[in-house]
GROMACS .gro file of C-alpha atoms in nm:
model
  381
    1MET     CA    1  -0.027  -0.025   0.009
    2LEU     CA    2   0.100   0.358  -0.058
    3SER     CA    3   0.179   0.601   0.183
    4ASN     CA    4   0.011   0.825   0.002
    5PRO     CA    5  -0.185   0.721  -0.316
    6THR     CA    6  -0.201   1.063  -0.485
    7SER     CA    7   0.158   1.117  -0.472
    8TYR     CA    8   0.397   1.049  -0.749
    9PHE     CA    9   0.773   1.057  -0.746
   10VAL     CA   10   0.964   1.388  -0.816
   11LEU     CA   11   1.316   1.385  -0.834
   12PRO     CA   12   1.473   1.482  -0.487
   13SER     CA   13   1.678   1.750  -0.464
   14LEU     CA   14   2.085   1.673  -0.484
   15ARG     CA   15   2.276   1.739  -0.149
   16ARG     CA   16   2.618   1.690  -0.198
   17MET     CA   17   2.781   1.308  -0.197
   18PRO     CA   18   3.116   1.175  -0.224
   19VAL     CA   19   3.180   1.121  -0.579
   20VAL     CA   20   3.451   0.961  -0.814
   21SER     CA   21   3.459   1.199  -1.092
   22THR     CA   22   3.437   1.002  -1.420
   23ARG     CA   23   3.587   1.334  -1.613
   24VAL     CA   24   3.694   1.282  -1.962
   25PRO     CA   25   4.054   1.417  -2.023
   26ARG     CA   26   4.067   1.787  -2.112
   27SER     CA   27   4.094   1.836  -2.505
   28ILE     CA   28   4.423   2.004  -2.538
   29SER     CA   29   4.551   2.276  -2.863
   30ARG     CA   30   4.809   2.455  -2.951
   31SER     CA   31   4.796   2.816  -3.089
   32LEU     CA   32   5.097   3.018  -3.225
   33ARG     CA   33   5.061   3.366  -3.090
   34ASN     CA   34   5.335   3.628  -3.090
   35GLY     CA   35   5.591   3.381  -3.192
   36ARG     CA   36   5.531   3.177  -2.903
   37TRP     CA   37   5.329   2.810  -2.875
   38HIS     CA   38   5.026   2.879  -2.605
   39THR     CA   39   4.889   2.535  -2.488
   40THR     CA   40   4.448   2.601  -2.412
   41ARG     CA   41   4.298   2.323  -2.227
   42THR     CA   42   3.900   2.302  -2.221
   43LEU     CA   43   3.657   2.051  -2.123
   44ALA     CA   44   3.499   1.929  -2.399
   45THR     CA   45   3.136   1.980  -2.228
   46VAL     CA   46   2.994   2.077  -1.911
   47ALA     CA   47   2.783   1.731  -1.920
   48GLU     CA   48   3.089   1.531  -1.938
   49ASP     CA   49   3.218   1.683  -1.667
   50THR     CA   50   2.954   1.651  -1.395
   51PHE     CA   51   2.893   1.260  -1.508
   52ARG     CA   52   2.988   1.130  -1.169
   53ILE     CA   53   2.898   0.786  -1.001
   54PRO     CA   54   2.823   0.881  -0.631
   55ILE     CA   55   2.980   0.718  -0.345
   56ILE     CA   56   2.684   0.579  -0.091
   57ASP     CA   57   2.729   0.496   0.268
   58PHE     CA   58   2.477   0.241   0.314
   59GLY     CA   59   2.537   0.254   0.680
   60LYS     CA   60   2.359   0.524   0.742
   61TYR     CA   61   2.036   0.358   0.618
   62MET     CA   62   2.081   0.023   0.799
   63HIS     CA   63   2.162   0.224   1.100
   64ALA     CA   64   1.973   0.567   1.063
   65SER     CA   65   1.923   0.741   1.367
   66SER     CA   66   1.590   0.920   1.260
   67THR     CA   67   1.321   0.878   0.962
   68ALA     CA   68   1.483   1.214   0.822
   69GLU     CA   69   1.800   1.028   0.778
   70LYS     CA   70   1.715   0.692   0.648
   71GLU     CA   71   1.502   0.909   0.380
   72GLN     CA   72   1.745   1.108   0.279
   73THR     CA   73   2.003   0.848   0.224
   74ALA     CA   74   1.722   0.680   0.039
   75GLN     CA   75   1.674   0.957  -0.197
   76ASP     CA   76   2.090   0.958  -0.267
   77ILE     CA   77   2.054   0.616  -0.372
   78VAL     CA   78   1.758   0.673  -0.625
   79ARG     CA   79   1.955   0.983  -0.727
   80GLY     CA   80   2.247   0.800  -0.839
   81PHE     CA   81   2.022   0.570  -1.018
   82THR     CA   82   1.846   0.835  -1.182
   83ASP     CA   83   2.110   1.042  -1.317
   84VAL     CA   84   2.395   0.766  -1.372
   85GLY     CA   85   2.235   0.417  -1.324
   86PHE     CA   86   2.532   0.328  -1.084
   87ILE     CA   87   2.616   0.413  -0.771
   88TYR     CA   88   2.939   0.238  -0.483
   89LEU     CA   89   2.798   0.113  -0.188
   90ASN     CA   90   3.028   0.179   0.145
   91ASN     CA   91   2.893   0.051   0.452
   92HIS     CA   92   2.746  -0.238   0.328
   93GLY     CA   93   2.756  -0.523   0.562
   94ILE     CA   94   2.979  -0.718   0.348
   95PRO     CA   95   3.310  -0.751   0.453
   96TRP     CA   96   3.564  -0.617   0.147
   97PRO     CA   97   3.801  -0.680   0.052
   98HIS     CA   98   3.877  -0.872   0.396
   99ASN     CA   99   3.758  -1.255   0.455
  100LEU     CA  100   3.433  -1.291   0.305
  101THR     CA  101   3.443  -1.190  -0.042
  102HIS     CA  102   3.802  -1.207  -0.100
  103MET     CA  103   3.767  -1.578  -0.047
  104HIS     CA  104   3.456  -1.609  -0.262
  105LEU     CA  105   3.753  -1.429  -0.552
  106LEU     CA  106   3.986  -1.699  -0.461
  107GLN     CA  107   3.764  -1.988  -0.472
  108SER     CA  108   3.627  -1.855  -0.786
  109ALA     CA  109   3.966  -1.823  -0.969
  110GLU     CA  110   4.083  -2.189  -0.817
  111PHE     CA  111   3.729  -2.304  -1.027
  112PHE     CA  112   3.824  -2.138  -1.344
  113ARG     CA  113   4.167  -2.351  -1.311
  114LEU     CA  114   4.021  -2.649  -1.330
  115PRO     CA  115   4.119  -2.808  -1.681
  116LEU     CA  116   3.843  -2.783  -1.962
  117GLU     CA  117   3.707  -3.105  -2.007
  118LYS     CA  118   3.628  -3.088  -1.624
  119LYS     CA  119   3.448  -2.749  -1.645
  120SER     CA  120   3.275  -2.841  -1.980
  121GLU     CA  121   3.064  -3.091  -1.788
  122LEU     CA  122   2.917  -2.833  -1.621
  123ALA     CA  123   2.827  -2.675  -1.935
  124TRP     CA  124   2.557  -2.408  -1.912
  125ARG     CA  125   2.232  -2.552  -2.136
  126ASP     CA  126   1.909  -2.389  -2.123
  127PRO     CA  127   1.826  -1.999  -2.105
  128ARG     CA  128   1.539  -2.133  -1.859
  129ALA     CA  129   1.780  -2.241  -1.618
  130ASN     CA  130   2.059  -2.011  -1.648
  131ARG     CA  131   2.296  -2.251  -1.489
  132GLY     CA  132   2.643  -2.377  -1.549
  133PHE     CA  133   2.990  -2.300  -1.724
  134VAL     CA  134   3.038  -2.074  -2.040
  135GLN     CA  135   3.346  -2.129  -2.221
  136ILE     CA  136   3.553  -1.858  -2.370
  137GLY     CA  137   3.336  -1.710  -2.701
  138ARG     CA  138   3.016  -1.862  -2.643
  139GLU     CA  139   2.861  -1.526  -2.499
  140ARG     CA  140   2.831  -1.212  -2.685
  141VAL     CA  141   2.663  -0.962  -2.436
  142THR     CA  142   2.499  -0.675  -2.653
  143GLN     CA  143   2.179  -0.451  -2.675
  144SER     CA  144   2.059  -0.650  -2.959
  145ALA     CA  145   1.742  -0.889  -2.909
  146ASP     CA  146   1.782  -1.007  -3.275
  147ALA     CA  147   1.967  -1.376  -3.256
  148GLU     CA  148   2.073  -1.333  -3.614
  149GLU     CA  149   2.260  -1.035  -3.516
  150ILE     CA  150   2.395  -1.125  -3.187
  151LYS     CA  151   2.553  -1.432  -3.387
  152GLN     CA  152   2.712  -1.275  -3.669
  153LEU     CA  153   2.892  -1.005  -3.346
  154ARG     CA  154   2.967  -1.356  -3.153
  155GLU     CA  155   3.181  -1.489  -3.465
  156LYS     CA  156   3.351  -1.154  -3.536
  157ALA     CA  157   3.424  -1.059  -3.166
  158PRO     CA  158   3.290  -1.280  -2.858
  159ASP     CA  159   3.327  -1.169  -2.548
  160TYR     CA  160   3.696  -1.285  -2.425
  161LYS     CA  161   3.598  -1.433  -2.099
  162GLU     CA  162   3.434  -1.746  -1.917
  163SER     CA  163   3.164  -1.781  -1.667
  164MET     CA  164   3.011  -1.987  -1.400
  165GLU     CA  165   2.635  -1.944  -1.373
  166ILE     CA  166   2.447  -2.071  -1.018
  167GLY     CA  167   2.127  -2.009  -0.911
  168ARG     CA  168   1.862  -2.081  -0.617
  169ASP     CA  169   1.976  -2.443  -0.544
  170TRP     CA  170   1.651  -2.555  -0.401
  171ASP     CA  171   1.425  -2.513  -0.734
  172LYS     CA  172   1.282  -2.818  -0.802
  173THR     CA  173   1.275  -2.748  -1.173
  174TYR     CA  174   1.609  -2.602  -1.241
  175LYS     CA  175   1.936  -2.756  -1.070
  176ASN     CA  176   2.330  -2.585  -1.051
  177TYR     CA  177   2.594  -2.744  -1.206
  178TRP     CA  178   2.876  -2.835  -0.947
  179PRO     CA  179   3.195  -2.935  -0.951
  180GLN     CA  180   3.294  -3.295  -0.773
  181GLU     CA  181   3.399  -3.201  -0.386
  182THR     CA  182   3.753  -3.354  -0.466
  183ASP     CA  183   3.803  -3.118  -0.769
  184ALA     CA  184   3.693  -2.751  -0.589
  185PRO     CA  185   3.668  -2.846  -0.189
  186GLY     CA  186   3.439  -2.632  -0.044
  187PHE     CA  187   3.325  -2.448  -0.363
  188ARG     CA  188   2.931  -2.536  -0.315
  189ARG     CA  189   2.892  -2.418   0.057
  190THR     CA  190   3.098  -2.119  -0.011
  191MET     CA  191   2.895  -2.016  -0.310
  192LEU     CA  192   2.560  -2.106  -0.153
  193ASP     CA  193   2.618  -1.921   0.136
  194PHE     CA  194   2.729  -1.580  -0.055
  195PHE     CA  195   2.399  -1.613  -0.283
  196GLN     CA  196   2.196  -1.569   0.023
  197THR     CA  197   2.436  -1.266   0.180
  198CYS     CA  198   2.384  -1.096  -0.138
  199HIS     CA  199   1.987  -1.158  -0.144
  200GLU     CA  200   1.945  -0.995   0.156
  201LEU     CA  201   2.172  -0.674   0.083
  202HIS     CA  202   1.965  -0.688  -0.228
  203VAL     CA  203   1.643  -0.677   0.034
  204GLN     CA  204   1.778  -0.370   0.220
  205VAL     CA  205   1.861  -0.187  -0.091
  206MET     CA  206   1.531  -0.209  -0.298
  207ARG     CA  207   1.343  -0.118   0.019
  208SER     CA  208   1.595   0.202   0.052
  209ILE     CA  209   1.472   0.244  -0.351
  210ALA     CA  210   1.105   0.168  -0.235
  211LEU     CA  211   1.152   0.429  -0.001
  212GLY     CA  212   1.312   0.702  -0.214
  213LEU     CA  213   1.064   0.648  -0.480
  214LYS     CA  214   0.755   0.764  -0.191
  215LEU     CA  215   0.653   0.396  -0.199
  216GLU     CA  216   0.623   0.195   0.133
  217GLU     CA  217   0.940   0.068   0.267
  218THR     CA  218   0.890  -0.295   0.213
  219PHE     CA  219   0.662  -0.247  -0.111
  220PHE     CA  220   0.922  -0.480  -0.346
  221ASP     CA  221   0.938  -0.723  -0.042
  222ASP     CA  222   0.706  -0.986  -0.153
  223LYS     CA  223   0.764  -0.927  -0.532
  224ILE     CA  224   1.174  -1.046  -0.418
  225HIS     CA  225   1.131  -1.348  -0.187
  226GLU     CA  226   1.159  -1.586  -0.390
  227GLN     CA  227   1.514  -1.505  -0.497
  228TYR     CA  228   1.471  -1.589  -0.873
  229HIS     CA  229   1.845  -1.451  -0.889
  230ASN     CA  230   2.169  -1.545  -1.076
  231LEU     CA  231   2.534  -1.558  -0.939
  232ARG     CA  232   2.781  -1.485  -1.179
  233LEU     CA  233   3.172  -1.603  -1.135
  234LEU     CA  234   3.364  -1.424  -1.418
  235SER     CA  235   3.724  -1.491  -1.543
  236TYR     CA  236   3.871  -1.258  -1.741
  237PRO     CA  237   4.224  -1.423  -1.883
  238PRO     CA  238   4.521  -1.259  -1.979
  239ILE     CA  239   4.495  -1.159  -2.337
  240LYS     CA  240   4.730  -1.015  -2.614
  241ARG     CA  241   4.683  -0.679  -2.729
  242GLN     CA  242   4.660  -0.800  -3.072
  243LEU     CA  243   4.357  -1.012  -2.973
  244LEU     CA  244   4.172  -0.715  -2.844
  245SER     CA  245   4.194  -0.500  -3.163
  246GLY     CA  246   3.940  -0.607  -3.372
  247ASP     CA  247   3.652  -0.381  -3.443
  248GLY     CA  248   3.405  -0.410  -3.186
  249GLN     CA  249   3.617  -0.669  -2.988
  250ALA     CA  250   3.627  -0.648  -2.578
  251ARG     CA  251   3.622  -0.867  -2.268
  252ALA     CA  252   3.272  -0.761  -2.264
  253GLY     CA  253   3.022  -0.596  -2.480
  254ALA     CA  254   2.829  -0.303  -2.418
  255HIS     CA  255   2.496  -0.450  -2.254
  256SER     CA  256   2.254  -0.325  -1.987
  257ASP     CA  257   2.147  -0.589  -1.738
  258TYR     CA  258   1.826  -0.726  -1.724
  259GLY     CA  259   1.675  -0.775  -1.388
  260THR     CA  260   1.669  -0.493  -1.114
  261LEU     CA  261   1.985  -0.465  -0.917
  262THR     CA  262   2.341  -0.615  -1.043
  263LEU     CA  263   2.606  -0.650  -0.750
  264LEU     CA  264   2.921  -0.615  -0.829
  265PHE     CA  265   3.252  -0.757  -0.655
  266GLN     CA  266   3.543  -0.650  -0.831
  267ASP     CA  267   3.935  -0.711  -0.811
  268SER     CA  268   4.176  -0.406  -0.856
  269VAL     CA  269   4.218  -0.501  -1.156
  270GLY     CA  270   3.984  -0.248  -1.341
  271GLY     CA  271   3.831  -0.248  -1.730
  272LEU     CA  272   3.459  -0.182  -1.638
  273GLU     CA  273   3.311   0.122  -1.814
  274VAL     CA  274   2.978   0.300  -1.809
  275GLN     CA  275   2.829   0.482  -2.080
  276ASN     CA  276   2.795   0.887  -2.010
  277PRO     CA  277   2.380   0.853  -2.127
  278ARG     CA  278   2.420   1.236  -2.249
  279THR     CA  279   2.742   1.220  -2.463
  280GLY     CA  280   2.762   0.831  -2.528
  281GLN     CA  281   3.108   0.813  -2.398
  282PHE     CA  282   3.219   0.549  -2.204
  283GLN     CA  283   3.438   0.626  -1.868
  284PRO     CA  284   3.577   0.394  -1.621
  285ALA     CA  285   3.422   0.296  -1.314
  286THR     CA  286   3.731   0.263  -1.131
  287PRO     CA  287   3.759   0.008  -0.847
  288ILE     CA  288   3.721   0.158  -0.497
  289PRO     CA  289   3.845  -0.080  -0.161
  290GLY     CA  290   3.541  -0.157   0.064
  291THR     CA  291   3.286  -0.052  -0.196
  292ILE     CA  292   3.033  -0.295  -0.395
  293VAL     CA  293   2.931  -0.146  -0.725
  294ILE     CA  294   2.578  -0.159  -0.780
  295ASN     CA  295   2.373  -0.096  -1.100
  296ALA     CA  296   1.998  -0.066  -1.206
  297GLY     CA  297   1.884  -0.279  -1.446
  298ASP     CA  298   1.599  -0.328  -1.714
  299LEU     CA  299   1.320  -0.448  -1.536
  300LEU     CA  300   1.379  -0.200  -1.265
  301ALA     CA  301   1.359   0.067  -1.534
  302ARG     CA  302   1.060  -0.047  -1.705
  303TRP     CA  303   0.915  -0.058  -1.340
  304SER     CA  304   1.020   0.293  -1.246
  305ASN     CA  305   0.897   0.388  -1.609
  306ASP     CA  306   1.258   0.502  -1.644
  307VAL     CA  307   1.298   0.721  -1.358
  308LEU     CA  308   1.595   0.506  -1.294
  309ARG     CA  309   1.800   0.433  -1.550
  310SER     CA  310   1.979   0.128  -1.701
  311THR     CA  311   2.289   0.222  -1.835
  312LEU     CA  312   2.511   0.054  -2.108
  313HIS     CA  313   2.822  -0.057  -1.972
  314ARG     CA  314   3.100  -0.310  -2.082
  315VAL     CA  315   3.457  -0.462  -1.967
  316VAL     CA  316   3.780  -0.339  -2.152
  317ALA     CA  317   4.095  -0.441  -2.134
  318PRO     CA  318   4.309  -0.245  -1.856
  319PRO     CA  319   4.631  -0.120  -1.941
  320LEU     CA  320   4.896  -0.393  -2.106
  321LYS     CA  321   5.196  -0.542  -1.984
  322ALA     CA  322   5.491  -0.501  -2.213
  323ILE     CA  323   5.606  -0.849  -2.333
  324SER     CA  324   5.797  -0.732  -2.672
  325GLU     CA  325   5.844  -0.385  -2.874
  326THR     CA  326   5.539  -0.479  -3.044
  327GLU     CA  327   5.304  -0.646  -2.802
  328GLY     CA  328   5.145  -0.628  -2.475
  329VAL     CA  329   4.949  -0.832  -2.239
  330THR     CA  330   4.638  -0.786  -2.024
  331PRO     CA  331   4.664  -0.875  -1.672
  332ALA     CA  332   4.406  -1.156  -1.528
  333ARG     CA  333   4.062  -0.960  -1.368
  334GLN     CA  334   3.811  -1.158  -1.180
  335SER     CA  335   3.482  -1.044  -1.051
  336ILE     CA  336   3.197  -1.178  -0.937
  337ALA     CA  337   2.848  -1.041  -1.036
  338PHE     CA  338   2.530  -1.099  -0.840
  339PHE     CA  339   2.195  -1.043  -1.102
  340CYS     CA  340   1.894  -0.953  -0.845
  341ASN     CA  341   1.563  -1.028  -1.000
  342PRO     CA  342   1.172  -1.012  -0.933
  343ASN     CA  343   0.988  -1.303  -0.868
  344GLN     CA  344   0.970  -1.573  -1.166
  345GLY     CA  345   0.632  -1.475  -1.202
  346ALA     CA  346   0.620  -1.112  -1.121
  347GLU     CA  347   0.419  -0.833  -1.315
  348ILE     CA  348   0.690  -0.587  -1.401
  349SER     CA  349   0.434  -0.243  -1.474
  350CYS     CA  350   0.448   0.104  -1.403
  351LEU     CA  351   0.459   0.210  -1.054
  352PRO     CA  352   0.247   0.416  -0.930
  353THR     CA  353   0.430   0.694  -0.785
  354CYS     CA  354   0.660   0.680  -1.131
  355LEU     CA  355   0.375   0.786  -1.354
  356VAL     CA  356   0.301   1.173  -1.363
  357PRO     CA  357  -0.115   1.207  -1.405
  358GLY     CA  358  -0.232   1.242  -1.689
  359SER     CA  359   0.036   1.036  -1.890
  360LYS     CA  360   0.072   0.655  -2.016
  361PRO     CA  361   0.344   0.417  -1.905
  362LYS     CA  362   0.614   0.345  -2.127
  363TYR     CA  363   0.606  -0.038  -2.138
  364PRO     CA  364   0.331  -0.240  -2.132
  365PRO     CA  365   0.355  -0.526  -1.842
  366VAL     CA  366   0.572  -0.796  -1.877
  367THR     CA  367   0.652  -1.084  -1.628
  368THR     CA  368   1.011  -1.149  -1.497
  369GLU     CA  369   1.034  -1.485  -1.672
  370GLU     CA  370   0.938  -1.393  -2.010
  371TYR     CA  371   1.186  -1.074  -2.036
  372ILE     CA  372   1.477  -1.234  -1.876
  373VAL     CA  373   1.450  -1.580  -2.097
  374GLY     CA  374   1.388  -1.400  -2.402
  375ARG     CA  375   1.685  -1.154  -2.338
  376LEU     CA  376   1.890  -1.505  -2.302
  377GLN     CA  377   1.750  -1.693  -2.560
  378ALA     CA  378   1.943  -1.482  -2.792
  379THR     CA  379   2.254  -1.416  -2.620
  380TYR     CA  380   2.379  -1.758  -2.601
  381VAL     CA  381   2.453  -1.981  -2.867
   0.00000   0.00000   0.00000
């Protein structure tokens, strides 16, 4: 139930928040005046200069001493998803980069070091299940939903990464694929515990979003409790520069995510870039120790009538290490993405507080399963 059924969402005023600037380099020009060269540095546009991913102290929401403090943090989170589509979440309750998540990255890396034949026994098979191992070249993430177009992109410039997809383990229809305990000791238990930890954080962030959108704080609780999520372990192996120099080639192509939120745990290597929606330029989302990168997905954008932004992003090669005068190699990169989704059969239709009176929703209703399975069917071989 809405706290105020007649109200609709209005962008909160922006108070000063810690931000990470994704400021583009200054353009440099030189001119000859009075017989001497002069250098002029100017920013390309104001929009580029103000495109920044905010750092949100989630402890102020989780441990708020007043309703006003809680609402202010909720508004900051909504503003981040409205302006950029991405936030850095700090003081989120998951130890990072200490034992818990560090252990997950280590166990993930150990899994990907298994022989290909062992990993291939766990191969991804069905978009409805969305579980299993995906080897290098099988996936080509893109905004296109056309299977033939994606096939051509995959053949021309496949994503240079491998992944392991894990869903809710109690699902009666679709089962996870697990390596033998002797091959990956503790892997299953560690990842299932982490799955639950991420879901619990997802619930809290969705409560803050509800509050920031002028809904009851628990509005989303019964729409996300089925844990219809996907835990994706990602490995980006070292790769020579020449293999990433082709047209359209990247470690992971430009795309938006499908669900409500994505929680990204990454190492210090970097490579994630976010598209400035105003200029179209991609700008780095530099890893910040202790923070989780969180972005809004397509279904949350549809739910909010695009009040919240599902922003394009990609993974590119970090700085190369020279191995000869003409060739360099990228370092390996590890990350874990937790793709948060609404319940499988949840109807995603315009939230009442996100529709200005007299206007119509931008999107027709769709269920979570319809949307996500449709995107997955076109993405994989």
